[in-house]
Amino acid sequence: MAKHTVTVTDNATGKSVEFPVREGTHGPGAVDIKTLYQEFGLFTYDPGFTSTGSCRSDITFIDGDEGVLLYRGYPIDQLAEKSSFLEVSYLLMNGELPGKQELEAFTGSITRHTMVNESLKNFFNGFHYNAHPMAMLTAVVGSLSAFYHDSIDINDPESRELCAHRIIAKMPTIAAAAFKHMVGEPFVYPRSHLSYSGNLLNMLFSRPSEDYEINPVAEKAMDQLLILHADHEQNASTSTVRLAGSTGTNPFAAVSAGCAALWGPAHGGANEAVLRMLEEIGDVKNVAKYIEKAKDKDDPFRLMGFGHRVYKNYDPRATIIRKTCHEVLNAMDMADDPQLELAMKLEEIALKDDYFIEKKLYPNVDFYSGIIYKALGIPTQFFTLMFALGRTPGWVAQWMEMVGDKEQRIGRPRQVYTGAAKRDYTPLDQR
Ligand code: SDX
C-alpha cells in the first residue's frame, strides 16, 4: 500500500512538504511533524493537546467514540471481572498476562517491598491532622527517593523494575499511614499473608484494640476499583510522569509529580468533587436547578463526574463501577443510600438534557467511584488518593516504556510568543 503521508503547504511561501503518517494497531495514526520547524520555521499550536500525540505506546488504548478501553489489548470489562489488580499491574508493566510462576514471583516481590523505612513515619508528624491526603501522598512518595537515590540506575532495566515494584508495593502503606495520621490512630504495618487489597483495607481500618475482619465484598470491590483506575493512555497525570521522567529524574520524584497533577478537580480530584457536589445538591428536588447551573456559561459550576476529553460516549469504567456500586451497597445493606439515589436521578436527568447530549457529556469513572469508597468507609478527602493507588502501575509502566524508548528525548514544548516586542530598560527616574 502506498506510504500514507500528509502534505503541508505554506501559502506564504508556496513551499510544500510531505510528512509521513505513523499508523497504530488501533485508532488514528499521527502525522510525524518532527521536522516541521526545520522545514517551515513554524511550530504547531494545540493548547491542551487535543490533537497531539506525545509518544507511541503499547500499553493502553481508548476508543472514545465506542467507549472502549484496552490494557495491552485486553478489554477492561474482562479484566475487571476475571483478573486481579496485581495481575493487571504485571500485565501493564510486562505486556503479557503472567503465568502461574510469574504471578507468584511478582506477588512475592510486591509483598516483600510493602514496608517503608521506619523513619518515614516521622514525615507524617510534620503534617497537621487535617492536612489533605494528596498533600501528604505527594510529599511522602517524593521523599522515598531519599532512601534509594544511591541505588537507582534508571538506565538499567532491572533497577527500573525494582523501583517500579517498590512504588507499587509502598503506595498502600503510605496511603494508610496518611489515613491513620488524619484519624489519630497508630499506623498499621503491612501483613504479608493478605492480598494487596485486603492488606490495604487492614492497614486502613484495623486497630490494636480489636480484631479486624476483612469483608470479602469490600476486598473484591477495592481490587476492581484499583483495576479500573490502573492506566488510561496519556492523561494529564501520566503525561506529567512522562515529562518529569524525561529529564532523567528518579521514578519516585516523577510519580510524586503525577500525584500532584492527579489532585486537580478536573482530573483525579473529580471523585472527591462529585461527593461534595452531591452534598451541595442535597436533595433530588434541587437537581434541575444544578443542571441549569452546569449549562450556564456564566456559572463556573460544572457537573463533576461528567464529561471527558476522550470519551464522547459512556466511559466503560463508569458502566462497570455503576454495577459494582449497587452490589456493594446491597451487600452493605445501604441499597437506599440517598446519595446513590441522588446520583442516579442526576444521571437520568442529565442524559436526557439536550446540552449534555449535544456536548456528549456522559458520566465518567469518577461519577460513581466515590459512592463505593464512602460505602467502604473511606472519607471523601481520601478519594483522590485511592485513584492514585490505582493509577500507580500505569504511571510506572508508562515511565518504564518512556525511559526504554530510544526515540524519547527530554520533553520541551515550544510556544507562540505574544508578549511585548523587544525594548530597552527604562531607568526608574524616567518611569
Ligand atoms: C479523569 O484524561 C483522562 O483519561 C482522565 C481520566 C483518567 O482515567 O486519567 O479519565 C480521569 O480525569 C476523568 C474526568 C474527571 N473530571 C470531571 O469529571 C470534571 C468535570 N468534567 C470537565 O471538567 C471536563 O469534562 C473535562 C475536564 C473532563 C474534559 O474537559 P475538555 O475535554 O477540555 O472539555 P471542555 O472543558 O472543553 O468542555 C467541552 C464543553 C465546554 O462547553 P463549551 O465551551 O464548548 O460551550 O463541554 C462543557 C464545557 O463547558 N463541559 C461541561 C462539563 N464538561 C465539559 N459542562 C458542564 N459540566 C461538565 N462536567
Short mmCIF file of C-alpha atoms and ligand atoms in Angstrom, two decimals:
data_model
loop_
_atom_site.label_atom_id
_atom_site.label_comp_id
_atom_site.label_asym_id
_atom_site.label_seq_id
_atom_site.Cartn_x
_atom_site.Cartn_y
_atom_site.Cartn_z
CA MET A 1 0.00 0.00 0.00
CA ALA A 2 1.31 3.50 -0.90
CA LYS A 3 3.01 5.20 2.02
CA HIS A 4 0.49 7.35 3.90
CA THR A 5 1.67 10.95 4.00
CA VAL A 6 0.16 14.37 4.67
CA THR A 7 1.33 17.38 2.68
CA VAL A 8 1.68 20.73 4.41
CA THR A 9 1.79 23.81 2.18
CA ASP A 10 2.76 27.24 3.48
CA ASN A 11 0.74 29.60 1.30
CA ALA A 12 3.02 32.47 2.34
CA THR A 13 5.95 30.86 0.52
CA GLY A 14 4.26 28.21 -1.61
CA LYS A 15 6.56 25.58 -0.03
CA SER A 16 5.01 22.10 0.31
CA VAL A 17 6.43 19.23 2.30
CA GLU A 18 5.13 15.68 2.72
CA PHE A 19 5.13 14.34 6.26
CA PRO A 20 4.84 10.59 6.99
CA VAL A 21 1.84 9.26 8.93
CA ARG A 22 2.67 6.79 11.71
CA GLU A 23 -0.13 4.22 11.85
CA GLY A 24 -1.02 2.38 15.08
CA THR A 25 -2.62 -1.01 15.78
CA HIS A 26 -5.96 0.63 16.60
CA GLY A 27 -7.19 4.23 16.38
CA PRO A 28 -5.93 7.27 14.48
CA GLY A 29 -2.45 7.44 13.03
CA ALA A 30 -0.31 10.53 13.65
CA VAL A 31 1.39 12.92 11.26
CA ASP A 32 5.09 12.79 12.16
CA ILE A 33 5.92 16.53 12.18
CA LYS A 34 9.32 16.28 13.93
CA THR A 35 10.91 18.24 11.04
CA LEU A 36 8.12 20.87 10.65
CA TYR A 37 10.10 23.68 12.33
CA GLN A 38 13.22 22.80 10.34
CA GLU A 39 11.21 22.83 7.07
CA PHE A 40 8.94 25.85 7.67
CA GLY A 41 10.30 27.73 10.70
CA LEU A 42 6.85 27.25 12.22
CA PHE A 43 5.56 25.41 15.32
CA THR A 44 2.22 23.63 15.73
CA TYR A 45 -0.28 25.16 18.16
CA ASP A 46 -2.52 22.80 20.16
CA PRO A 47 -3.30 24.01 23.73
CA GLY A 48 -4.46 21.07 25.85
CA PHE A 49 -3.02 18.70 23.23
CA THR A 50 -6.46 17.82 21.82
CA SER A 51 -4.89 16.63 18.52
CA THR A 52 -1.30 15.94 19.59
CA GLY A 53 0.34 12.60 20.29
CA SER A 54 3.30 12.92 22.68
CA CYS A 55 4.61 9.40 22.19
CA ARG A 56 3.92 5.99 20.80
CA SER A 57 2.83 3.43 23.40
CA ASP A 58 1.99 -0.29 23.55
CA ILE A 59 0.25 -0.09 26.91
CA THR A 60 -3.34 1.24 26.76
CA PHE A 61 -5.80 2.09 24.01
CA ILE A 62 -9.02 4.12 24.33
CA ASP A 63 -11.70 4.48 21.65
CA GLY A 64 -13.67 7.47 22.92
CA ASP A 65 -16.50 7.10 20.41
CA GLU A 66 -17.01 3.39 21.00
CA GLY A 67 -16.37 3.52 24.76
CA VAL A 68 -13.50 1.01 24.50
CA LEU A 69 -10.60 0.71 26.97
CA LEU A 70 -7.89 -1.93 26.42
CA TYR A 71 -4.92 -2.68 28.71
CA ARG A 72 -2.30 -4.35 26.47
CA GLY A 73 -5.18 -5.38 24.16
CA TYR A 74 -7.43 -6.88 26.87
CA PRO A 75 -10.88 -5.21 27.29
CA ILE A 76 -11.32 -3.54 30.68
CA ASP A 77 -14.61 -5.34 31.40
CA GLN A 78 -12.92 -8.75 31.07
CA LEU A 79 -10.01 -7.72 33.30
CA ALA A 80 -12.36 -6.17 35.88
CA GLU A 81 -14.36 -9.39 36.03
CA LYS A 82 -11.61 -12.04 35.75
CA SER A 83 -8.26 -10.55 36.77
CA SER A 84 -6.71 -9.05 39.92
CA PHE A 85 -5.01 -5.73 40.49
CA LEU A 86 -1.57 -7.29 40.85
CA GLU A 87 -2.05 -9.39 37.71
CA VAL A 88 -3.14 -6.25 35.82
CA SER A 89 -0.11 -4.40 37.23
CA TYR A 90 2.16 -7.15 35.86
CA LEU A 91 0.32 -7.01 32.51
CA LEU A 92 0.73 -3.23 32.20
CA MET A 93 4.44 -3.39 33.02
CA ASN A 94 5.37 -6.51 31.04
CA GLY A 95 2.90 -6.58 28.15
CA GLU A 96 1.61 -10.11 28.71
CA LEU A 97 -0.56 -11.83 31.33
CA PRO A 98 1.73 -13.70 33.77
CA GLY A 99 1.85 -17.48 34.01
CA LYS A 100 1.32 -19.05 37.45
CA GLN A 101 5.01 -18.91 38.43
CA GLU A 102 5.49 -15.37 37.08
CA LEU A 103 2.45 -14.17 39.03
CA GLU A 104 3.67 -15.86 42.23
CA ALA A 105 7.14 -14.31 41.81
CA PHE A 106 5.68 -10.86 41.10
CA THR A 107 3.24 -11.09 44.03
CA GLY A 108 6.10 -12.22 46.26
CA SER A 109 8.27 -9.28 45.19
CA ILE A 110 5.49 -6.76 45.81
CA THR A 111 4.75 -8.34 49.19
CA ARG A 112 8.42 -8.13 50.20
CA HIS A 113 8.53 -4.40 49.47
CA THR A 114 5.39 -3.23 51.30
CA MET A 115 7.30 -1.99 54.38
CA VAL A 116 8.64 1.57 54.41
CA ASN A 117 11.71 2.80 56.28
CA GLU A 118 10.64 3.34 59.88
CA SER A 119 11.95 6.92 59.84
CA LEU A 120 9.41 7.72 57.09
CA LYS A 121 6.75 7.74 59.81
CA ASN A 122 8.30 10.94 61.16
CA PHE A 123 7.33 12.75 57.96
CA PHE A 124 3.65 12.45 58.91
CA ASN A 125 4.23 14.14 62.24
CA GLY A 126 5.06 17.31 60.30
CA PHE A 127 1.52 17.43 58.91
CA HIS A 128 -1.42 18.95 60.74
CA TYR A 129 -4.09 16.30 61.42
CA ASN A 130 -6.35 17.84 58.74
CA ALA A 131 -3.69 18.00 56.00
CA HIS A 132 -5.18 16.96 52.66
CA PRO A 133 -4.21 13.32 51.98
CA MET A 134 -2.93 14.22 48.50
CA ALA A 135 -0.56 16.77 50.05
CA MET A 136 0.80 14.01 52.28
CA LEU A 137 0.98 11.42 49.49
CA THR A 138 2.69 13.79 47.04
CA ALA A 139 5.26 14.75 49.68
CA VAL A 140 5.98 11.30 51.09
CA VAL A 141 6.15 9.50 47.72
CA GLY A 142 8.68 12.07 46.53
CA SER A 143 10.66 11.59 49.74
CA LEU A 144 11.04 7.84 49.04
CA SER A 145 13.86 8.80 46.66
CA ALA A 146 15.81 9.98 49.73
CA PHE A 147 16.10 6.34 50.79
CA TYR A 148 17.08 4.90 47.40
CA HIS A 149 18.78 7.68 45.45
CA ASP A 150 22.18 5.93 45.59
CA SER A 151 20.80 2.63 44.28
CA ILE A 152 18.74 3.83 41.33
CA ASP A 153 20.15 3.41 37.83
CA ILE A 154 17.27 4.35 35.53
CA ASN A 155 19.25 3.11 32.54
CA ASP A 156 19.35 -0.42 33.96
CA PRO A 157 16.10 -2.36 33.27
CA GLU A 158 16.48 -4.41 36.46
CA SER A 159 16.91 -1.26 38.57
CA ARG A 160 13.86 0.27 36.86
CA GLU A 161 11.82 -2.83 37.64
CA LEU A 162 12.93 -2.80 41.31
CA CYS A 163 11.87 0.86 41.59
CA ALA A 164 8.53 0.02 39.99
CA HIS A 165 7.91 -2.83 42.44
CA ARG A 166 8.89 -0.64 45.41
CA ILE A 167 6.48 2.12 44.34
CA ILE A 168 3.53 -0.25 43.70
CA ALA A 169 4.23 -2.05 47.00
CA LYS A 170 4.67 1.02 49.20
CA MET A 171 1.85 3.25 47.97
CA PRO A 172 -0.84 1.46 50.07
CA THR A 173 1.41 1.58 53.17
CA ILE A 174 1.94 5.33 52.71
CA ALA A 175 -1.76 5.87 51.92
CA ALA A 176 -2.85 4.02 55.04
CA ALA A 177 -0.29 5.91 57.15
CA ALA A 178 -1.76 9.20 55.90
CA PHE A 179 -5.22 7.96 56.87
CA LYS A 180 -4.09 6.85 60.34
CA HIS A 181 -2.34 10.22 60.87
CA MET A 182 -5.57 12.00 60.00
CA VAL A 183 -7.72 9.94 62.35
CA GLY A 184 -5.09 9.95 65.10
CA GLU A 185 -4.72 6.18 65.26
CA PRO A 186 -1.48 4.14 65.32
CA PHE A 187 -0.04 3.13 61.94
CA VAL A 188 -0.77 -0.47 60.94
CA TYR A 189 2.04 -2.47 59.39
CA PRO A 190 1.51 -4.46 56.18
CA ARG A 191 0.74 -8.16 56.60
CA SER A 192 2.36 -10.48 54.07
CA HIS A 193 -0.36 -13.15 54.19
CA LEU A 194 -3.05 -10.74 52.99
CA SER A 195 -3.96 -9.91 49.38
CA TYR A 196 -2.93 -6.49 48.05
CA SER A 197 -6.42 -5.06 48.55
CA GLY A 198 -7.01 -6.98 51.78
CA ASN A 199 -3.75 -5.59 53.15
CA LEU A 200 -4.83 -2.08 52.18
CA LEU A 201 -8.17 -2.46 53.99
CA ASN A 202 -6.41 -3.92 57.03
CA MET A 203 -3.87 -1.07 57.20
CA LEU A 204 -6.69 1.46 56.81
CA PHE A 205 -9.24 0.10 59.25
CA SER A 206 -7.73 -2.35 61.74
CA ARG A 207 -6.98 -1.11 65.28
CA PRO A 208 -4.76 -2.62 68.02
CA SER A 209 -7.76 -2.77 70.35
CA GLU A 210 -9.83 -5.25 68.37
CA ASP A 211 -9.72 -7.94 65.67
CA TYR A 212 -10.49 -6.69 62.17
CA GLU A 213 -12.20 -8.96 59.71
CA ILE A 214 -11.80 -8.12 56.02
CA ASN A 215 -15.17 -8.11 54.28
CA PRO A 216 -14.68 -10.16 51.06
CA VAL A 217 -17.19 -7.96 49.20
CA ALA A 218 -15.17 -4.89 50.14
CA GLU A 219 -11.87 -6.63 49.23
CA LYS A 220 -13.19 -7.59 45.78
CA ALA A 221 -14.73 -4.16 45.15
CA MET A 222 -11.49 -2.44 46.19
CA ASP A 223 -9.44 -4.67 43.89
CA GLN A 224 -11.81 -3.98 41.00
CA LEU A 225 -11.71 -0.21 41.59
CA LEU A 226 -7.92 -0.34 41.53
CA ILE A 227 -8.00 -2.29 38.23
CA LEU A 228 -10.38 0.24 36.67
CA HIS A 229 -8.06 3.12 37.55
CA ALA A 230 -4.78 1.39 36.62
CA ASP A 231 -3.98 3.19 33.36
CA HIS A 232 -5.57 5.49 30.80
CA GLU A 233 -3.23 6.43 27.92
CA GLN A 234 -1.62 9.88 28.12
CA ASN A 235 -3.97 11.55 30.65
CA ALA A 236 -2.72 14.63 32.48
CA SER A 237 -1.03 12.84 35.38
CA THR A 238 0.58 10.15 33.21
CA SER A 239 1.85 12.81 30.82
CA THR A 240 3.26 14.60 33.87
CA VAL A 241 5.08 11.45 34.99
CA ARG A 242 6.49 11.02 31.47
CA LEU A 243 7.55 14.68 31.16
CA ALA A 244 9.17 14.69 34.60
CA GLY A 245 10.80 11.32 33.89
CA SER A 246 12.13 12.56 30.53
CA THR A 247 14.59 14.77 32.41
CA GLY A 248 16.19 11.66 33.93
CA THR A 249 14.84 12.30 37.41
CA ASN A 250 14.19 9.31 39.64
CA PRO A 251 10.82 7.50 39.36
CA PHE A 252 9.75 8.39 42.92
CA ALA A 253 10.01 12.10 42.04
CA ALA A 254 8.24 11.52 38.71
CA VAL A 255 5.37 9.63 40.40
CA SER A 256 5.15 12.38 43.02
CA ALA A 257 4.68 14.87 40.16
CA GLY A 258 1.94 12.58 38.82
CA CYS A 259 0.21 12.66 42.22
CA ALA A 260 0.30 16.46 42.15
CA ALA A 261 -1.29 16.55 38.68
CA LEU A 262 -3.93 13.95 39.57
CA TRP A 263 -5.04 16.05 42.56
CA GLY A 264 -6.76 18.64 40.35
CA PRO A 265 -10.61 18.59 40.33
CA ALA A 266 -10.65 18.40 36.52
CA HIS A 267 -8.74 15.11 36.77
CA GLY A 268 -8.44 12.68 39.67
CA GLY A 269 -9.84 15.19 42.15
CA ALA A 270 -13.22 14.82 40.45
CA ASN A 271 -14.30 11.84 42.57
CA GLU A 272 -13.99 13.94 45.73
CA ALA A 273 -15.68 16.84 43.91
CA VAL A 274 -18.61 14.57 42.91
CA LEU A 275 -19.42 13.76 46.54
CA ARG A 276 -19.12 17.41 47.54
CA MET A 277 -21.40 18.30 44.62
CA LEU A 278 -23.96 15.66 45.74
CA GLU A 279 -23.74 17.07 49.28
CA GLU A 280 -24.31 20.60 47.89
CA ILE A 281 -27.29 19.48 45.75
CA GLY A 282 -28.63 17.74 48.82
CA ASP A 283 -32.00 16.62 47.51
CA VAL A 284 -33.46 15.30 44.25
CA LYS A 285 -35.76 18.34 44.10
CA ASN A 286 -32.66 20.55 43.56
CA VAL A 287 -31.30 18.54 40.60
CA ALA A 288 -32.99 20.64 37.90
CA LYS A 289 -31.54 23.84 39.37
CA TYR A 290 -27.99 22.42 39.36
CA ILE A 291 -28.34 21.06 35.83
CA GLU A 292 -29.22 24.62 34.74
CA LYS A 293 -26.21 25.97 36.65
CA ALA A 294 -23.94 23.45 34.83
CA LYS A 295 -25.30 24.70 31.49
CA ASP A 296 -24.91 28.38 32.35
CA LYS A 297 -21.76 29.73 30.69
CA ASP A 298 -21.55 32.48 33.30
CA ASP A 299 -21.70 29.98 36.15
CA PRO A 300 -18.39 28.22 36.97
CA PHE A 301 -20.36 25.22 38.30
CA ARG A 302 -19.76 22.03 36.31
CA LEU A 303 -21.42 18.66 36.78
CA MET A 304 -18.46 16.87 38.35
CA GLY A 305 -18.06 13.28 37.18
CA PHE A 306 -19.47 14.19 33.76
CA GLY A 307 -17.59 14.72 30.53
CA HIS A 308 -14.25 13.50 29.29
CA ARG A 309 -11.59 14.67 26.87
CA VAL A 310 -11.60 11.34 25.04
CA TYR A 311 -14.84 9.50 25.85
CA LYS A 312 -17.63 11.05 23.82
CA ASN A 313 -19.73 8.08 24.78
CA TYR A 314 -20.18 6.29 28.10
CA ASP A 315 -16.89 5.75 29.99
CA PRO A 316 -16.71 1.91 30.08
CA ARG A 317 -15.30 2.14 33.59
CA ALA A 318 -18.38 4.06 34.75
CA THR A 319 -20.59 1.27 33.43
CA ILE A 320 -18.68 -1.32 35.47
CA ILE A 321 -18.46 0.84 38.58
CA ARG A 322 -22.19 1.64 38.41
CA LYS A 323 -22.93 -2.12 38.60
CA THR A 324 -20.41 -2.68 41.41
CA CYS A 325 -21.87 0.28 43.28
CA HIS A 326 -25.24 -1.43 43.52
CA GLU A 327 -23.62 -4.76 44.51
CA VAL A 328 -21.53 -3.19 47.28
CA LEU A 329 -24.37 -1.08 48.67
CA ASN A 330 -26.71 -4.10 48.66
CA ALA A 331 -24.05 -6.20 50.41
CA MET A 332 -23.54 -3.44 52.96
CA ASP A 333 -27.30 -3.02 53.48
CA MET A 334 -27.00 0.52 52.09
CA ALA A 335 -29.09 -0.01 48.93
CA ASP A 336 -31.24 3.00 49.78
CA ASP A 337 -28.20 5.28 50.18
CA PRO A 338 -29.63 8.76 49.50
CA GLN A 339 -26.51 9.89 47.64
CA LEU A 340 -26.74 6.91 45.28
CA GLU A 341 -30.38 7.75 44.67
CA LEU A 342 -29.44 11.37 44.01
CA ALA A 343 -26.61 10.32 41.68
CA MET A 344 -28.95 8.05 39.69
CA LYS A 345 -31.52 10.86 39.37
CA LEU A 346 -28.84 13.35 38.33
CA GLU A 347 -27.54 10.92 35.70
CA GLU A 348 -31.05 10.19 34.42
CA ILE A 349 -31.96 13.89 34.00
CA ALA A 350 -28.57 14.93 32.58
CA LEU A 351 -28.54 12.17 29.96
CA LYS A 352 -31.91 13.39 28.65
CA ASP A 353 -30.88 17.05 28.54
CA ASP A 354 -30.01 18.46 25.08
CA TYR A 355 -26.97 20.33 26.43
CA PHE A 356 -25.33 17.13 27.70
CA ILE A 357 -26.39 15.16 24.66
CA GLU A 358 -25.08 17.80 22.22
CA LYS A 359 -21.77 18.16 24.08
CA LYS A 360 -21.56 14.37 24.55
CA LEU A 361 -21.16 14.64 28.31
CA TYR A 362 -21.59 11.25 29.96
CA PRO A 363 -20.74 10.01 33.46
CA ASN A 364 -17.03 9.18 33.75
CA VAL A 365 -15.08 6.92 36.09
CA ASP A 366 -15.32 9.43 38.91
CA PHE A 367 -19.10 9.70 38.98
CA TYR A 368 -19.82 6.53 40.95
CA SER A 369 -16.46 5.58 42.44
CA GLY A 370 -16.81 7.96 45.38
CA ILE A 371 -20.09 6.37 46.43
CA ILE A 372 -18.37 2.99 46.68
CA TYR A 373 -15.37 4.39 48.52
CA LYS A 374 -17.76 6.01 51.01
CA ALA A 375 -19.59 2.68 51.46
CA LEU A 376 -16.20 1.04 52.14
CA GLY A 377 -15.65 3.55 54.96
CA ILE A 378 -13.20 5.82 53.13
CA PRO A 379 -13.70 9.55 53.83
CA THR A 380 -14.33 11.91 50.91
CA GLN A 381 -10.97 13.69 51.15
CA PHE A 382 -9.28 10.29 50.57
CA PHE A 383 -10.99 9.51 47.27
CA THR A 384 -8.29 11.02 45.04
CA LEU A 385 -5.64 9.17 46.99
CA MET A 386 -7.46 5.93 46.15
CA PHE A 387 -7.38 6.97 42.49
CA ALA A 388 -3.60 7.47 42.82
CA LEU A 389 -3.19 3.97 44.29
CA GLY A 390 -4.98 2.52 41.27
CA ARG A 391 -3.07 4.62 38.74
CA THR A 392 0.36 3.77 40.15
CA PRO A 393 1.06 0.69 37.97
CA GLY A 394 0.05 2.71 34.92
CA TRP A 395 2.35 5.55 35.89
CA VAL A 396 5.32 3.22 36.46
CA ALA A 397 4.61 1.17 33.31
CA GLN A 398 4.46 4.35 31.19
CA TRP A 399 7.62 5.67 32.88
CA MET A 400 9.45 2.40 32.12
CA GLU A 401 8.26 2.50 28.50
CA MET A 402 9.36 6.13 28.11
CA VAL A 403 12.83 5.54 29.61
CA GLY A 404 13.29 2.47 27.38
CA ASP A 405 12.08 4.27 24.20
CA LYS A 406 15.09 5.23 22.06
CA GLU A 407 13.00 7.92 20.33
CA GLN A 408 12.18 9.75 23.56
CA ARG A 409 14.18 12.88 24.45
CA ILE A 410 13.67 15.46 27.18
CA GLY A 411 10.17 16.89 26.76
CA ARG A 412 10.45 20.58 25.91
CA PRO A 413 7.37 22.10 24.16
CA ARG A 414 7.66 25.40 22.23
CA GLN A 415 5.19 28.35 22.20
CA VAL A 416 3.77 31.24 20.24
CA TYR A 417 5.20 34.35 21.92
CA THR A 418 2.61 37.14 22.17
CA GLY A 419 4.34 39.35 24.75
CA ALA A 420 5.96 42.76 24.47
CA ALA A 421 8.22 43.45 21.48
CA LYS A 422 11.94 43.81 22.30
CA ARG A 423 12.58 47.10 24.16
CA ASP A 424 15.34 48.81 26.22
CA TYR A 425 15.37 49.13 30.01
CA THR A 426 13.83 52.40 31.29
CA PRO A 427 15.66 53.86 34.30
CA LEU A 428 13.49 54.37 37.38
CA ASP A 429 13.64 58.18 37.25
CA GLN A 430 12.19 58.04 33.71
CA ARG A 431 9.17 55.79 34.52
C1 SDX B 1 -10.49 11.91 34.67
O1 SDX B 1 -7.76 12.11 30.59
C2 SDX B 1 -8.16 11.09 31.24
O2 SDX B 1 -8.11 9.96 30.75
C3 SDX B 1 -8.68 11.38 32.63
C4 SDX B 1 -9.23 10.19 33.39
C5 SDX B 1 -8.17 9.15 33.69
O3 SDX B 1 -8.54 8.00 33.89
O4 SDX B 1 -6.99 9.54 33.81
O5 SDX B 1 -10.28 9.59 32.67
C6 SDX B 1 -9.78 10.63 34.75
O6 SDX B 1 -9.89 12.94 34.85
C7 SDX B 1 -11.97 11.91 34.32
C8 SDX B 1 -12.55 13.34 34.23
C9 SDX B 1 -12.89 13.80 35.64
N1 SDX B 1 -13.28 15.24 35.63
C10 SDX B 1 -14.51 15.63 35.85
O7 SDX B 1 -15.47 14.88 35.99
C11 SDX B 1 -14.66 17.14 35.96
C12 SDX B 1 -15.86 17.60 35.12
N2 SDX B 1 -15.53 17.42 33.70
C13 SDX B 1 -14.93 18.52 33.00
O8 SDX B 1 -14.25 19.46 33.71
C14 SDX B 1 -14.48 18.20 31.59
O9 SDX B 1 -15.46 17.44 31.02
C15 SDX B 1 -13.13 17.52 31.41
C16 SDX B 1 -12.03 18.27 32.08
C17 SDX B 1 -13.19 16.13 31.95
C18 SDX B 1 -12.85 17.46 29.92
O10 SDX B 1 -12.63 18.74 29.52
P1 SDX B 1 -12.33 19.07 27.96
O11 SDX B 1 -12.15 17.88 27.13
O12 SDX B 1 -11.26 20.11 27.94
O13 SDX B 1 -13.69 19.63 27.52
P2 SDX B 1 -14.10 21.14 27.66
O14 SDX B 1 -13.77 21.59 29.05
O15 SDX B 1 -13.54 21.88 26.51
O16 SDX B 1 -15.69 21.04 27.57
C19 SDX B 1 -16.29 20.98 26.31
C20 SDX B 1 -17.62 21.71 26.54
C21 SDX B 1 -17.44 23.07 27.19
O17 SDX B 1 -18.53 23.86 26.77
P3 SDX B 1 -18.26 24.93 25.54
O18 SDX B 1 -17.10 25.81 26.00
O19 SDX B 1 -17.92 24.08 24.32
O20 SDX B 1 -19.54 25.67 25.41
O21 SDX B 1 -18.43 20.94 27.46
C22 SDX B 1 -18.64 21.70 28.62
C23 SDX B 1 -17.63 22.80 28.66
O22 SDX B 1 -18.14 23.93 29.34
N3 SDX B 1 -18.45 20.78 29.74
C24 SDX B 1 -19.23 20.71 30.82
C25 SDX B 1 -18.70 19.68 31.59
N4 SDX B 1 -17.61 19.17 30.98
C26 SDX B 1 -17.47 19.87 29.84
N5 SDX B 1 -20.32 21.43 31.20
C27 SDX B 1 -20.88 21.07 32.36
N6 SDX B 1 -20.43 20.09 33.17
C28 SDX B 1 -19.35 19.35 32.80
N7 SDX B 1 -18.89 18.39 33.60
#
